[in-house]
XYZ file of C-alpha atoms in Angstrom:
697
model
C 115.375 92.532 134.819
C 113.217 90.598 132.368
C 110.271 93.101 132.831
C 112.562 95.918 132.286
C 113.929 94.416 129.147
C 110.448 93.842 127.757
C 109.480 97.371 128.482
C 112.649 98.731 126.760
C 111.734 96.521 123.799
C 108.290 97.865 123.761
C 109.437 101.363 123.853
C 111.805 100.733 121.035
C 109.045 99.165 118.928
C 106.774 102.240 119.735
C 109.561 104.592 118.663
C 109.772 102.893 115.220
C 113.133 101.251 116.076
C 111.926 97.640 115.187
C 112.953 97.645 111.538
C 116.472 99.208 112.096
C 117.082 96.804 114.948
C 116.080 93.876 112.630
C 118.308 94.958 109.819
C 121.205 95.482 112.235
C 120.598 92.061 113.612
C 120.821 90.639 110.170
C 123.937 92.310 109.386
C 125.463 91.151 112.750
C 124.513 87.563 111.938
C 126.540 87.875 108.648
C 129.612 89.389 110.385
C 129.841 88.166 113.982
C 130.177 84.463 115.024
C 126.966 82.949 116.455
C 127.153 80.040 118.754
C 125.368 76.758 117.882
C 122.529 77.037 120.433
C 121.590 80.396 118.951
C 121.738 79.083 115.477
C 119.130 76.298 116.499
C 116.863 78.951 117.950
C 116.975 81.137 114.733
C 116.428 78.183 112.610
C 113.507 77.068 114.437
C 112.177 80.634 114.332
C 112.681 80.826 110.536
C 110.719 77.565 110.189
C 107.957 78.749 112.523
C 107.703 82.121 110.576
C 107.318 80.320 107.276
C 104.518 78.038 108.608
C 102.647 81.064 110.092
C 102.952 82.980 106.806
C 101.705 80.049 104.831
C 98.642 79.592 107.153
C 97.838 83.295 106.986
C 97.870 83.084 103.168
C 95.606 80.098 103.194
C 92.978 81.708 105.521
C 93.078 85.286 104.034
C 89.808 86.303 102.369
C 91.456 88.519 99.767
C 95.043 89.246 98.643
C 94.712 92.701 100.120
C 93.873 91.312 103.534
C 97.669 90.460 103.728
C 99.013 93.437 101.829
C 102.350 93.404 103.893
C 103.191 89.965 102.440
C 105.752 91.233 99.920
C 107.677 93.028 102.830
C 107.431 89.921 104.931
C 108.699 87.958 102.001
C 111.693 90.200 101.500
C 112.533 90.061 105.252
C 112.236 86.389 105.581
C 114.513 85.790 102.506
C 117.167 88.101 103.926
C 116.879 86.300 107.392
C 117.362 82.946 105.667
C 120.331 84.092 103.778
C 121.906 85.573 106.855
C 121.406 82.309 108.613
C 123.132 80.550 105.710
C 126.152 82.945 105.986
C 126.256 82.236 109.902
C 125.796 78.573 109.565
C 128.494 78.255 106.737
C 130.981 79.973 109.089
C 130.149 77.456 111.909
C 130.296 74.475 109.633
C 133.629 75.323 108.122
C 135.208 76.297 111.474
C 133.888 73.499 113.672
C 132.701 70.910 111.162
C 135.648 68.638 111.785
C 134.421 68.053 115.384
C 131.561 66.051 113.978
C 127.631 65.926 114.262
C 126.407 68.629 116.514
C 129.184 71.166 115.942
C 126.952 73.327 113.959
C 123.807 72.807 116.182
C 121.138 70.232 116.779
C 118.877 71.429 113.921
C 121.459 71.017 111.249
C 122.493 67.691 112.569
C 118.917 66.618 112.736
C 118.237 67.594 109.106
C 121.641 65.996 108.037
C 121.246 62.666 109.822
C 117.655 62.014 110.770
C 115.663 63.448 107.700
C 118.040 61.759 105.160
C 119.096 58.893 107.205
C 122.730 59.919 107.468
C 123.362 59.126 103.603
C 124.911 62.076 102.085
C 123.980 60.805 98.601
C 120.401 60.528 99.537
C 120.635 63.968 101.081
C 121.979 65.498 97.906
C 119.219 63.991 95.811
C 116.519 65.121 98.263
C 118.073 68.679 98.373
C 118.118 69.061 94.538
C 114.622 67.860 94.170
C 113.409 70.309 96.740
C 115.371 72.966 94.816
C 113.959 72.023 91.401
C 110.371 72.009 92.959
C 110.905 75.411 94.473
C 112.847 76.875 91.591
C 111.302 75.365 88.387
C 107.659 74.788 89.540
C 106.468 76.969 92.256
C 108.704 80.119 92.063
C 108.656 80.261 88.344
C 104.846 79.849 88.100
C 104.359 82.343 90.999
C 106.664 84.830 89.322
C 104.877 84.672 85.907
C 101.368 85.030 87.625
C 102.657 87.968 89.601
C 103.910 89.602 86.421
C 100.706 89.097 84.429
C 98.578 90.115 87.409
C 100.407 93.346 87.937
C 100.138 94.267 84.127
C 96.392 93.334 83.957
C 95.604 95.117 87.308
C 97.270 98.313 85.944
C 95.400 97.919 82.520
C 92.107 97.435 84.433
C 92.386 100.555 86.523
C 90.596 102.884 83.995
C 87.690 100.522 83.786
C 87.434 100.158 87.507
C 87.479 104.000 88.013
C 84.685 104.373 85.419
C 82.600 101.612 87.215
C 83.058 103.671 90.512
C 82.145 106.920 88.638
C 79.026 105.308 87.217
C 77.943 103.978 90.651
C 78.636 107.499 92.084
C 76.614 109.235 89.409
C 73.744 106.593 89.964
C 73.609 107.474 93.703
C 74.685 103.964 94.764
C 77.720 105.078 96.336
C 78.634 107.984 98.623
C 81.819 110.144 98.353
C 83.449 108.378 101.152
C 82.740 104.919 99.750
C 83.907 106.052 96.286
C 87.176 107.235 97.962
C 87.578 103.986 99.741
C 86.927 102.007 96.563
C 89.649 104.186 94.620
C 91.965 103.637 97.443
C 91.468 99.887 97.273
C 92.100 99.849 93.491
C 95.377 101.733 94.149
C 96.448 99.363 96.764
C 95.622 96.305 94.766
C 97.859 97.762 91.967
C 100.641 98.321 94.431
C 100.292 94.871 95.881
C 100.587 93.144 92.635
C 103.563 95.293 91.554
C 105.301 94.616 94.808
C 104.508 90.826 94.393
C 106.068 90.966 90.927
C 109.328 92.316 92.500
C 109.261 90.053 95.640
C 109.010 86.893 93.489
C 112.512 87.812 92.080
C 113.892 87.632 95.550
C 112.423 84.189 96.029
C 113.831 82.980 92.713
C 117.230 84.489 93.532
C 117.164 82.715 96.906
C 116.721 79.403 95.199
C 119.720 80.000 93.055
C 121.716 81.155 96.103
C 120.877 77.864 97.882
C 122.486 75.818 95.083
C 125.604 78.005 94.958
C 126.040 77.928 98.736
C 125.696 74.159 98.814
C 128.500 73.670 96.217
C 130.672 76.192 97.736
C 130.309 74.742 101.320
C 131.020 71.213 100.089
C 134.146 72.185 98.227
C 135.275 74.580 100.954
C 134.672 71.849 103.613
C 136.641 69.289 101.699
C 139.541 71.680 101.272
C 139.505 72.799 105.035
C 139.115 69.140 106.416
C 141.763 67.639 104.343
C 144.274 70.349 104.444
C 143.992 72.059 107.859
C 142.512 69.153 109.987
C 144.329 66.256 108.268
C 141.109 64.376 107.473
C 141.118 61.651 104.833
C 138.958 62.176 101.807
C 136.125 59.780 102.874
C 135.860 61.235 106.342
C 135.915 64.830 105.064
C 133.207 64.112 102.495
C 131.103 62.156 105.101
C 131.295 65.049 107.680
C 131.150 68.098 105.653
C 128.657 67.038 103.041
C 126.227 65.861 105.759
C 126.542 69.173 107.603
C 126.151 71.114 104.376
C 123.305 69.132 103.361
C 121.593 69.691 106.659
C 122.290 73.298 106.449
C 120.872 73.413 102.832
C 117.780 71.512 103.903
C 117.110 73.584 106.879
C 117.067 76.671 104.577
C 115.190 75.041 101.679
C 112.323 73.949 103.647
C 111.232 77.403 104.788
C 112.087 78.740 101.206
C 109.601 76.154 99.779
C 106.866 77.145 102.295
C 107.363 80.809 101.541
C 107.204 80.163 97.765
C 104.064 78.196 98.103
C 102.585 81.055 100.258
C 103.497 83.460 97.473
C 101.953 81.179 94.827
C 98.704 80.919 96.926
C 98.404 84.816 97.386
C 98.797 85.658 93.657
C 96.396 82.885 92.514
C 93.792 83.805 95.004
C 90.533 85.363 93.755
C 88.732 88.014 95.838
C 85.948 86.215 97.658
C 83.942 86.426 100.991
C 85.348 83.159 102.116
C 88.782 81.747 102.766
C 90.647 79.259 100.769
C 89.249 76.143 102.591
C 85.583 77.317 102.049
C 86.251 78.011 98.341
C 87.843 74.733 97.742
C 85.084 72.690 99.399
C 82.352 74.813 97.896
C 83.497 74.794 94.371
C 85.171 71.510 93.997
C 82.626 69.309 95.983
C 79.415 70.979 94.867
C 78.696 68.766 91.852
C 77.639 65.127 92.613
C 78.166 64.011 88.989
C 81.908 64.768 89.189
C 82.256 62.624 92.369
C 80.104 59.717 90.899
C 82.214 59.571 87.675
C 85.326 59.655 89.949
C 84.002 56.775 92.031
C 83.284 54.667 88.883
C 86.703 55.257 87.429
C 88.439 54.410 90.789
C 86.169 51.250 91.137
C 87.300 50.058 87.599
C 90.964 50.579 88.382
C 90.484 48.693 91.704
C 89.160 45.735 89.929
C 92.039 45.416 87.457
C 94.338 42.512 88.472
C 97.740 43.567 89.969
C 96.376 46.938 91.184
C 96.167 47.717 94.974
C 92.602 46.795 95.354
C 92.146 48.063 98.940
C 93.422 51.697 98.136
C 91.329 52.195 94.978
C 88.201 50.525 96.315
C 88.312 52.641 99.449
C 88.657 55.770 97.679
C 85.797 54.731 95.266
C 83.644 54.142 98.409
C 84.482 57.460 99.793
C 83.778 59.323 96.574
C 80.336 57.478 96.385
C 79.604 58.572 99.901
C 80.584 62.159 99.073
C 78.326 62.156 96.002
C 75.515 60.808 97.919
C 75.853 63.602 100.616
C 76.297 66.360 98.086
C 73.153 65.251 96.212
C 71.138 65.121 99.262
C 72.107 68.661 100.236
C 71.222 69.937 96.802
C 67.822 68.264 97.016
C 67.111 69.643 100.400
C 67.829 73.138 99.287
C 65.556 72.718 96.211
C 62.889 71.235 98.530
C 63.009 74.332 100.769
C 62.725 76.708 97.799
C 59.692 74.899 96.368
C 58.059 74.776 99.815
C 58.372 78.573 100.136
C 56.964 79.107 96.744
C 54.020 76.910 97.433
C 53.344 78.572 100.783
C 53.509 81.978 98.991
C 50.977 80.778 96.322
C 48.695 79.324 98.956
C 48.677 82.597 100.906
C 47.829 84.548 97.810
C 45.093 82.192 96.797
C 43.733 82.445 100.379
C 43.695 86.186 100.236
C 42.020 86.157 96.866
C 39.229 83.856 98.181
C 38.642 85.932 101.317
C 35.248 87.359 100.849
C 34.747 91.180 101.530
C 31.759 92.373 103.350
C 31.306 95.627 101.458
C 33.268 97.330 98.624
C 34.787 100.727 99.402
C 37.369 103.179 98.148
C 40.076 101.138 99.742
C 39.449 98.492 97.189
C 40.294 100.835 94.386
C 44.108 100.795 94.296
C 45.633 104.250 93.481
C 47.983 104.494 90.540
C 51.610 104.483 91.649
C 53.661 107.463 90.527
C 56.759 105.219 90.269
C 56.354 101.439 90.301
C 58.954 98.581 90.149
C 57.689 95.125 89.668
C 60.065 92.125 90.137
C 59.863 88.386 89.423
C 60.066 85.932 92.279
C 63.862 85.304 91.857
C 64.512 89.027 92.396
C 62.571 89.204 95.652
C 65.777 88.770 97.814
C 67.247 91.948 96.132
C 64.344 94.071 97.586
C 63.961 92.267 100.861
C 65.448 93.959 103.942
C 65.321 90.723 105.793
C 67.573 89.003 103.110
C 70.095 91.864 103.008
C 68.787 93.235 99.808
C 70.807 96.083 98.416
C 68.386 97.468 95.861
C 66.253 99.414 98.367
C 69.333 101.312 99.637
C 70.355 102.078 95.959
C 66.955 103.350 94.988
C 66.902 105.637 97.947
C 70.214 107.028 96.978
C 68.925 107.616 93.417
C 65.888 109.484 94.699
C 68.131 111.537 97.051
C 70.571 112.487 94.471
C 67.971 113.227 91.751
C 65.929 115.381 94.281
C 68.917 117.462 95.045
C 69.571 117.869 91.296
C 66.318 118.954 89.996
C 64.952 120.847 92.972
C 61.903 118.897 94.251
C 61.299 115.571 96.175
C 60.941 112.655 93.844
C 58.122 110.422 94.821
C 58.806 107.178 96.518
C 59.163 103.970 94.395
C 56.477 101.289 95.058
C 58.051 97.926 94.855
C 56.011 94.801 94.601
C 56.446 91.262 93.248
C 54.509 90.209 90.189
C 54.112 86.448 89.641
C 53.095 87.173 86.062
C 56.607 88.228 85.150
C 59.396 85.854 84.282
C 61.325 84.932 87.482
C 64.271 87.049 86.709
C 62.492 89.965 85.011
C 61.572 93.422 86.288
C 59.180 96.227 84.960
C 59.322 100.041 85.637
C 56.155 102.046 85.426
C 55.308 105.676 85.657
C 51.723 106.560 86.457
C 50.679 103.000 85.837
C 52.260 102.944 82.306
C 55.345 100.544 81.758
C 58.168 102.639 80.469
C 60.921 99.876 80.804
C 61.730 96.308 81.440
C 64.337 93.883 81.242
C 65.884 90.597 82.603
C 68.724 90.282 84.949
C 70.641 87.269 86.595
C 71.037 87.907 90.311
C 73.865 85.221 90.573
C 75.942 86.821 87.783
C 77.602 90.150 86.878
C 77.000 92.147 83.823
C 80.033 93.105 81.826
C 79.295 96.094 79.723
C 81.371 97.034 76.725
C 82.030 100.766 77.018
C 83.296 101.075 73.341
C 86.726 99.441 73.451
C 87.716 96.144 74.975
C 90.589 93.831 74.529
C 88.920 90.539 74.297
C 85.702 88.554 74.478
C 83.975 86.836 77.463
C 82.068 83.656 77.813
C 78.342 84.224 79.184
C 74.837 85.124 78.224
C 74.924 87.842 75.595
C 72.603 90.853 76.495
C 72.092 94.606 76.256
C 72.650 97.136 78.868
C 68.981 98.143 79.563
C 69.759 101.691 80.610
C 71.887 102.734 77.519
C 71.526 99.886 75.045
C 75.321 98.897 75.044
C 76.447 95.462 74.274
C 76.960 93.408 77.356
C 77.553 89.875 78.603
C 76.225 88.231 81.863
C 79.245 86.483 83.424
C 79.977 84.313 86.415
C 81.497 86.005 89.455
C 84.705 84.093 89.190
C 85.843 86.007 86.068
C 84.715 89.490 87.161
C 88.345 90.666 87.609
C 89.367 89.121 84.436
C 86.523 91.093 82.584
C 87.677 94.358 84.260
C 91.288 93.775 83.028
C 89.803 93.417 79.477
C 88.256 96.859 79.685
C 84.598 95.925 80.518
C 82.656 97.772 83.020
C 81.400 95.109 85.499
C 78.315 95.670 87.715
C 75.972 93.523 89.781
C 72.282 92.816 89.064
C 71.016 95.354 91.646
C 73.189 98.151 89.946
C 71.840 97.322 86.574
C 68.345 97.868 87.830
C 69.101 101.008 89.759
C 70.985 102.547 86.847
C 67.971 101.652 84.488
C 65.543 103.246 86.953
C 67.765 106.327 87.306
C 68.017 106.857 83.586
C 64.253 106.579 83.114
C 63.509 108.892 86.030
C 65.849 111.418 84.581
C 64.132 111.247 81.122
C 60.555 111.500 82.526
C 61.237 113.831 85.327
C 58.779 116.417 84.108
C 56.001 113.907 84.554
C 56.754 113.397 88.242
C 56.007 117.165 88.976
C 52.354 117.843 89.928
C 50.288 120.326 91.914
C 51.342 118.888 95.230
C 55.079 119.159 94.506
C 54.722 122.735 93.182
C 52.809 123.732 96.232
C 55.640 122.294 98.481
C 58.078 124.451 96.386
C 55.970 127.515 97.011
C 55.753 126.606 100.838
C 59.566 126.456 100.981
C 59.832 129.745 99.044
C 57.370 131.367 101.683
C 59.780 130.475 104.462
C 62.755 132.236 102.932
C 61.130 134.900 100.718
C 57.619 135.444 102.124
C 56.969 138.614 100.152
C 57.821 136.993 96.847
C 55.694 133.858 97.584
C 52.900 136.132 98.530
C 52.810 137.998 95.121
C 53.560 134.974 93.108
C 50.539 132.724 93.397
C 47.764 133.548 92.767
C 48.310 137.159 92.374
C 50.711 137.043 89.487
C 50.435 133.575 87.943
C 47.970 130.718 88.540
C 49.108 127.393 89.758
C 48.318 125.729 86.409
C 50.550 128.278 84.557
C 53.346 127.876 87.073
C 53.210 124.143 86.870
C 53.265 124.299 83.021
C 56.378 126.548 83.052
C 58.123 124.201 85.460
C 57.316 121.069 83.397
C 58.752 122.963 80.268
C 62.020 123.606 82.002
C 62.340 119.920 83.416
C 61.461 118.555 79.879
C 64.728 120.220 78.635
C 66.578 118.895 81.640
C 66.852 122.402 83.188
C 66.714 122.041 87.081
C 64.203 124.001 89.077
C 66.155 124.058 92.289
C 66.671 127.892 91.983
C 63.006 128.534 92.524
C 63.633 132.049 93.808
C 65.000 133.111 90.507
C 62.350 131.452 88.711
C 59.654 133.146 90.671
C 61.210 136.580 90.267
C 61.474 136.042 86.429
C 57.812 135.026 86.356
C 56.772 138.210 88.370
C 58.798 140.378 86.047
C 57.509 138.979 82.675
C 53.905 138.027 83.666
C 52.566 141.491 82.730
C 54.119 141.264 79.243
C 53.067 137.751 78.236
C 51.032 135.008 79.962
C 51.886 132.051 77.504
C 53.565 129.341 79.490
C 55.972 128.569 76.625
C 57.100 132.178 76.392
C 57.265 132.530 79.997
C 59.544 129.557 80.143
C 61.943 131.165 77.632
C 62.004 134.306 79.832
C 62.923 132.094 82.827
C 65.626 130.305 80.839
C 67.318 133.696 80.238
C 67.121 134.341 83.986
C 68.750 130.968 84.671
C 71.236 131.391 81.837
C 74.370 131.140 84.039
C 73.382 127.929 85.663
C 72.058 126.417 82.427
C 75.446 127.141 80.687
C 77.388 125.869 83.702
C 75.404 122.789 83.704
C 76.328 122.039 80.040
C 79.812 123.545 79.739
C 81.069 123.564 83.317
C 83.419 126.357 83.965
C 84.683 126.885 80.490
C 85.009 130.422 79.223
C 85.240 129.386 75.529
C 82.021 127.771 74.418
C 82.266 125.578 71.242
C 78.762 125.489 69.528
C 76.925 124.576 66.418
C 75.007 127.159 64.519
C 72.558 127.347 61.656
C 73.672 128.763 58.364
C 72.301 132.332 58.012
C 70.129 131.354 54.961
C 68.633 128.464 56.867
C 67.932 130.534 59.983
C 66.313 133.328 57.952
C 64.139 130.844 56.052
C 62.998 129.152 59.215
C 62.306 132.536 60.728
C 60.279 133.717 57.756
C 58.215 130.361 57.943
C 57.466 131.006 61.552
C 56.403 134.657 60.818
C 53.936 133.432 58.203
C 52.346 130.638 60.377
C 50.765 130.820 63.797
C 52.863 132.182 66.700
C 55.327 129.747 67.976
C 54.698 127.228 65.414
C 56.822 125.882 62.592
C 55.744 123.411 59.991
C 58.388 122.007 57.729
C 58.251 119.851 54.756
C 58.923 116.159 55.714
C 61.978 115.970 53.507
C 63.422 119.253 54.798
C 62.808 118.259 58.446
C 64.423 114.867 57.916
C 67.352 116.395 56.275
C 67.773 119.055 59.059
C 67.426 116.483 61.706
C 70.139 114.295 60.170
C 72.357 117.226 59.704
C 72.089 118.107 63.307
C 72.858 114.576 64.499
C 75.915 114.502 62.258
C 77.066 117.792 63.671
C 76.490 116.552 67.217
C 78.505 113.419 66.490
C 81.331 115.497 65.088
C 81.366 117.599 68.197
C 81.590 114.743 70.492
C 84.386 113.330 68.467
C 86.338 116.482 69.042
C 85.714 116.182 72.741
C 83.088 118.910 72.969
C 79.554 119.055 74.217
C 77.019 118.981 71.405
C 75.151 122.478 71.604
C 73.129 124.250 68.983
C 73.086 128.174 69.308
C 70.117 129.769 67.586
C 68.033 132.868 67.736
C 65.643 133.394 70.585
C 62.513 132.853 68.495
C 63.754 129.648 67.058
C 64.930 128.080 70.219
C 61.761 126.338 71.331
C 61.129 125.004 67.718
C 64.660 123.650 67.413
C 64.538 122.185 70.801
C 61.510 120.084 69.976
C 63.210 119.064 66.765
C 66.492 118.102 68.635
C 64.393 116.093 71.315
C 63.670 113.516 68.677
C 67.094 113.358 67.252
C 69.127 110.222 67.359
C 71.954 112.069 69.082
C 71.623 114.105 72.253
C 71.769 117.772 71.532
C 71.232 120.828 73.745
C 69.758 123.983 72.144
C 70.642 127.534 73.495
C 69.572 131.007 72.363
C 71.890 134.023 71.876
C 70.132 135.572 74.953
C 71.206 132.757 77.297
C 74.872 133.251 76.746
C 76.427 135.103 79.710
C 78.483 138.285 78.726
C 81.673 136.720 80.217
C 81.591 133.750 77.922
C 83.209 133.522 74.521
C 81.604 131.569 71.582
C 83.585 129.435 69.123
C 81.522 128.259 65.975
C 82.896 124.670 65.379
C 80.150 123.585 62.842
C 77.504 125.177 60.841
C 74.335 123.340 59.548
C 72.507 124.379 56.648
C-alpha cells in the first residue's frame, strides 16, 4: 500500500498537480480541525523548511542560483499563517485541558523555551518580533526595493556591454543570448523579491495581532465557558498562545534572515563562507590592531580578563597565520620571476656555433607584447581568456572584410611596465596602454548618474573617460550607467579597433593570391582572364588596398573581378579602377552604411563650392586637387560640423558629391576630426531616395 501511495504521489507530481494539492492542503488546514499530533508534524516541517532555505541562501554562489526563492518565501509564509489558524482553533477549543492539548511542540515552546513564565514569554516574543519586523524585514525590504530599481536602470548599460562584446568577437550569438536572458532573470528576481519582502513584513504584523487575539479570546472562553478563574485562564491560555507565537516566529525570523542574505549577496564565484573568510581575514593589520585593543580592554580592572585576553590571543594567532600565508605567496611569485630571468639569461649566454637565417627574426605582421603581470591572461595553462577573444576577433574581422587576417604573435616583454601592453603592425608600434588585471574598467559612454572611486584612465580604443574599479562595485557601476569590462576585453577591443583601422596594410600578395585561388574554384574562367591577362597582381593589390582603406569589404571578390575585367580596357589607373569597382559594389556599400533604409539622409556641397573644386581639378593634374590652407581648413571644419549635426539627428554622416570629386573629398574626410563617409552620385542605387539634410559651402 505504501509503495502504491508513493507511486500515486509521484504521478501527481509529474502531472503538475503538486502546487494545486499544496494550495488545497493550506485551505484545508484553515477550515478543517487538525489533531495535535499532525500539528506537531507540520510545525516541525515548517522549522526544518526554514533551516533548509537559510542554508541554501548561505551556500548559493549568486542570487540567481536560488531564483525560486521568492516563490518559496510566499509558500512558506502561507504555510505558517495556515498553521497559526489551525493551532489557534486547537488552543481555543482544547486549551482548558492544559499543557499538551495543542501538541507537544507548542507545549515545549511555551514551557521549556521560556521556562513556563508567561511574562518572560511575552518579552521574548516581542523581542523576536521587533528583531524580525524592525531590523531584518525592514532592511531587507529596503534593499530589495533599491536593488530592483537599480537593476532596471542598469539594464541598458548591460545590454550595451553585451553588444560591445558581440561586436568585438568576444561573444558568440548563443553566449550573448544567455547573457541577455540572465539580465532579464536578474531583473525579474529582484522585482519578485521586492514584492515577497512585503509578505514577510505583513507576516510579522499578523503574528502580533494573532497573539493579542488569542490571549483575549482564550481569557474569554476559559472564564466564561469553562469556569476557570482569571489567574488559571491567564496561565493556561497565555502560555499556549506564547508557545504558538514562538513556534511561528522562529521560522519567520529564519526566512527573513535568508531573504536579507539573498538581497545583500554580490555575484561571486564563491559561496558566502568563502567570501567572509577571504575578505574579512585577508588583512593581518586589522587582526593585529583588534588583538591590541582586546588586550588593553582585558587588562582594565573589573573587566572579564579571561574572555578578552583569550580573544586577543586568538586574533594574534590569526594575524600571524594570515601574514605567513601572504609572505609565502609573495615568495612563490618572486621565485618564479627569478627562475624566468635566469632562464632568459642562460639562453642569451648560450653560444651559437654558426649564424644563419634562423637568427634573423622575421617582422611580425601583427604583434602583441605584454608585461609580466599580464602573462596569465595569454597563458592557456592559467586559463587565459585573451587568446580565445583574439581568435574570435580574427574570425569576425576575416568574415567581414573578405580575407584571412594574419595570426597575432603574442610574446612577453620585460622592458614594458608590468601591467602594460603594446600592439604593433609590421614591427611598428600602433598602440599601447596599461591595464589592471585584478580590476574592471568602467567606461563612461556619455551619460552616467554618479562618480566612482578608482584609478582614472582613458579607454584605449575610443579615448572615452573611464575608471579602473574593484570587482566588488562592478554591479554598482553598471547601475550608474557605466559600461564595465574586464582587462582582457579592453585589450581585445583595442586590438580590434586598430586592426579595422589598418586593415588595408594587412593585405599582401599572399592574401591576394589566396583570394584568386578561391575564385578559381568557383569561377575558373573569370580567374583565368583576371590575372595576369587583364590586370597585374600589383594593380589588383593596389585596387583592393584602396577599397579597404575606405572601409569597403572585399568579400564579394567575384563582383570586384568582373568590374576590373570590364573597365581595364578603358583605364589602367588603380585609383580610377577602384572608383569603377565602388560603382559595381554600390548596393553593398550603401547597405553597409545605411542598412535597409530606402530614404538616405546625406550632406552635399553647395553648387558654387562643387563647381569651384571641379574647376580647380580640371586646371591641375588629373586626380589631384590642391587647396589653399585656409580654404582646406575651413572646408574640413564645416564637414566636421555637418557630420556632428547629422549624428545629433540620429543619422549616419555621409557626404554625397560628384564622381570626379569623390576620391579627393574622401582623402580630405579621412583626416577629419569626425568620421564621415563619402559617396558619389553614381554609387546610389536606383531604388533609393536621397534627402539633403545639410549643405556645406
